[in-house]
Amino acid sequence: ECHSKVDVVLVIDGSGSVTPQGFAQSMNMTQRLLANMVGGRDGVEVGVLVFGGPKTEEALDKCSGHMTTPPDWETDCGMRWVTHLTRNVRRAMTSTLQWPYRYGYPGSTSLISMALADAKTELEGGRTDASSVVVIVTDAQPMSPRMTAKAAEDLKTSARLIWVPIGPTDPGTDEVVKTWASKPWQDNIVKVGDINLLPTPDTVNAITASVCPEAM
């Protein structure tokens, strides 16, 4: 269990590259991870953000900044907060259990950078005396590695960034993800080779230990 005073935002991939079964496994993992968190004034506060992505090419262009009309982050871009930061972990678990699968346009992997920016904004409104951590769980490759790298660097100025890449990846991608994660990367990357292994005790405990090194 994690008893530390830490604000944690879980960023879950719900984009067009994720199947309903894969999304269910991600939310199952989220449930089990939240069960390891002990909320309270001097404990954990958690938030859960699902980035589903836009459902049309027009919305994708709007969310990517290719149109003059500003997007609506939730309606157009599929950025949906299951719960904002809360110390009521049980309520967060209930909200996660009831969250439906809403797939986005297959190209919506580009919105990883927007999801990281949204998580950063959420943590900026969190507790000033708590550590800040973002955990991003994704099976997707971003359309813009450059934008993802910039968003990761911006976030790491004020929070620790943990990556949970799902599925087989090539050595080149592994090396890039190491640069996106906080240092040392060995403590901030939990690689999961198969999405069906995501909710297993080994994976959940590894993520818990990364979020909260003093986990009991």
XYZ file of C-alpha atoms in Angstrom:
216
model
C 0.000 0.000 0.000
C 1.032 3.607 -0.592
C 0.661 5.860 2.458
C 2.861 8.708 1.201
C 1.688 12.290 0.769
C 1.577 12.301 -3.013
C -0.739 13.690 -5.691
C -1.065 11.121 -8.486
C -2.698 11.568 -11.888
C -3.287 8.394 -13.902
C -3.456 9.070 -17.651
C -5.160 6.173 -19.449
C -5.136 5.613 -23.212
C -8.654 5.323 -24.600
C -7.766 6.318 -28.157
C -8.673 4.605 -31.421
C -5.760 2.181 -31.148
C -7.201 0.560 -28.011
C -9.754 -2.250 -28.300
C -12.700 -2.517 -25.892
C -10.982 -5.544 -24.309
C -7.723 -3.640 -23.972
C -9.482 -0.653 -22.406
C -11.231 -2.976 -19.956
C -7.843 -4.368 -18.919
C -6.511 -0.827 -18.440
C -9.434 0.127 -16.218
C -9.115 -3.162 -14.318
C -5.491 -2.266 -13.625
C -6.567 1.225 -12.566
C -9.042 -0.257 -10.081
C -6.375 -2.474 -8.535
C -3.818 0.328 -8.454
C -6.265 2.645 -6.691
C -6.939 -0.116 -4.169
C -3.267 0.168 -3.186
C -3.568 3.902 -2.505
C -4.402 5.131 0.994
C -6.140 8.483 0.626
C -6.211 11.248 3.205
C -4.995 14.693 4.205
C -1.517 13.266 4.762
C -1.915 10.435 2.287
C -2.613 10.063 -1.408
C -4.812 12.179 -3.648
C -5.643 10.652 -7.039
C -7.009 11.834 -10.362
C -7.822 9.760 -13.455
C -7.775 11.186 -16.993
C -8.805 9.161 -20.069
C -7.669 10.522 -23.420
C -10.066 9.050 -25.957
C -9.229 11.319 -28.845
C -11.464 12.891 -31.498
C -13.910 10.755 -33.481
C -13.559 12.516 -36.852
C -10.753 13.832 -39.045
C -12.144 17.353 -38.676
C -12.015 17.119 -34.904
C -8.497 15.676 -35.117
C -7.365 18.667 -37.178
C -8.997 21.015 -34.685
C -7.367 19.316 -31.697
C -3.994 19.258 -33.465
C -4.125 23.030 -33.925
C -4.579 22.904 -37.689
C -7.793 24.970 -37.636
C -8.512 28.492 -36.414
C -11.498 27.332 -34.363
C -10.336 26.351 -30.862
C -11.357 22.838 -29.805
C -13.477 21.782 -26.882
C -11.108 19.488 -25.005
C -13.827 17.062 -23.926
C -16.266 17.105 -26.857
C -13.763 17.472 -29.698
C -10.605 15.955 -28.273
C -11.965 13.275 -25.973
C -10.091 14.436 -22.872
C -12.334 13.203 -20.088
C -11.651 13.330 -16.370
C -13.014 10.250 -14.641
C -12.205 12.100 -11.439
C -10.167 15.158 -10.618
C -7.725 15.007 -7.716
C -9.450 13.623 -4.654
C -8.452 11.975 -1.401
C -11.624 9.869 -1.596
C -9.997 6.886 -3.269
C -13.089 4.703 -2.843
C -15.186 7.193 -4.813
C -12.486 7.316 -7.487
C -12.640 3.510 -7.738
C -16.419 3.632 -8.173
C -16.137 6.251 -10.920
C -13.508 4.179 -12.706
C -15.624 1.022 -12.483
C -18.532 2.769 -14.200
C -16.502 4.485 -16.941
C -17.550 3.456 -20.476
C -15.286 2.758 -23.442
C -15.406 5.612 -25.974
C -13.002 5.018 -28.822
C -11.488 7.896 -30.747
C -10.231 8.404 -34.269
C -7.330 5.985 -34.969
C -4.918 8.904 -35.460
C -5.710 10.315 -32.044
C -2.464 9.016 -30.561
C -1.105 12.494 -31.285
C -3.054 13.705 -28.247
C -0.668 12.100 -25.769
C 1.012 15.505 -25.569
C -2.325 17.200 -24.776
C -3.070 14.623 -22.087
C 0.282 15.281 -20.419
C -0.354 19.035 -20.533
C -3.806 18.558 -18.965
C -2.314 16.400 -16.197
C 0.293 19.076 -15.500
C -2.414 21.725 -15.146
C -4.363 19.490 -12.752
C -1.321 18.954 -10.522
C -0.575 22.677 -10.451
C -3.845 23.012 -8.532
C -2.892 20.251 -6.118
C -1.225 20.364 -2.711
C 1.935 22.435 -2.489
C 3.409 20.180 0.206
C 2.815 16.898 -1.645
C 4.937 15.146 -4.240
C 3.440 15.137 -7.750
C 3.427 12.074 -10.015
C 1.894 11.315 -13.420
C 1.524 7.726 -14.632
C 0.708 7.351 -18.336
C -0.546 3.965 -19.555
C -0.572 3.662 -23.355
C -0.199 1.065 -26.082
C 0.090 3.726 -28.765
C 2.859 5.435 -30.670
C 2.419 9.229 -30.737
C 2.018 10.793 -34.152
C 4.348 13.570 -33.055
C 7.292 12.366 -30.957
C 8.555 15.958 -30.926
C 5.340 17.278 -29.302
C 5.325 14.360 -26.875
C 8.938 15.021 -25.905
C 8.193 18.711 -25.299
C 5.107 17.966 -23.212
C 7.067 15.411 -21.187
C 9.883 17.870 -20.530
C 7.404 20.571 -19.488
C 5.668 18.197 -17.088
C 8.926 16.972 -15.572
C 9.738 20.494 -14.381
C 7.085 20.085 -11.677
C 6.221 16.369 -11.445
C 7.656 12.905 -11.808
C 6.612 11.140 -15.005
C 6.206 7.353 -15.094
C 5.562 5.549 -18.387
C 3.767 2.204 -18.673
C 4.235 1.212 -22.345
C 2.045 -1.733 -23.362
C 2.744 -4.318 -26.029
C 5.835 -5.190 -28.065
C 8.102 -2.266 -28.898
C 11.282 -2.039 -30.926
C 14.619 -1.077 -29.301
C 14.496 2.378 -30.887
C 11.127 3.146 -29.293
C 12.359 1.842 -25.943
C 15.279 4.273 -26.054
C 12.981 7.204 -26.859
C 10.603 6.383 -24.005
C 13.592 6.416 -21.647
C 14.146 10.087 -22.540
C 10.484 10.900 -21.924
C 10.406 9.329 -18.447
C 11.836 10.947 -15.337
C 15.352 9.969 -14.294
C 16.509 7.435 -13.469
C 14.400 5.772 -16.151
C 14.854 2.392 -14.450
C 12.577 3.650 -11.654
C 10.089 5.370 -13.943
C 9.283 2.863 -16.693
C 7.155 -0.237 -16.128
C 7.103 -2.094 -19.437
C 4.206 -4.500 -19.998
C 4.662 -6.806 -22.989
C 1.011 -7.887 -23.235
C -2.040 -5.839 -22.270
C -3.547 -8.922 -20.606
C -0.703 -8.728 -18.061
C -1.633 -5.157 -17.123
C -3.960 -5.958 -14.185
C -1.798 -8.764 -12.765
C -0.420 -8.382 -9.217
C 3.169 -8.196 -10.492
C 2.380 -5.254 -12.775
C 0.156 -3.408 -10.294
C 2.726 -3.818 -7.510
C 5.532 -2.629 -9.789
C 3.596 0.549 -10.648
C 2.702 1.077 -6.984
C 6.365 0.774 -5.990
C 7.353 3.255 -8.702
C 4.730 5.791 -7.608
C 5.440 5.297 -3.931
C 8.948 3.989 -3.133
C 7.959 3.626 0.521
C 5.036 1.350 -0.368
C 4.326 -1.230 2.331
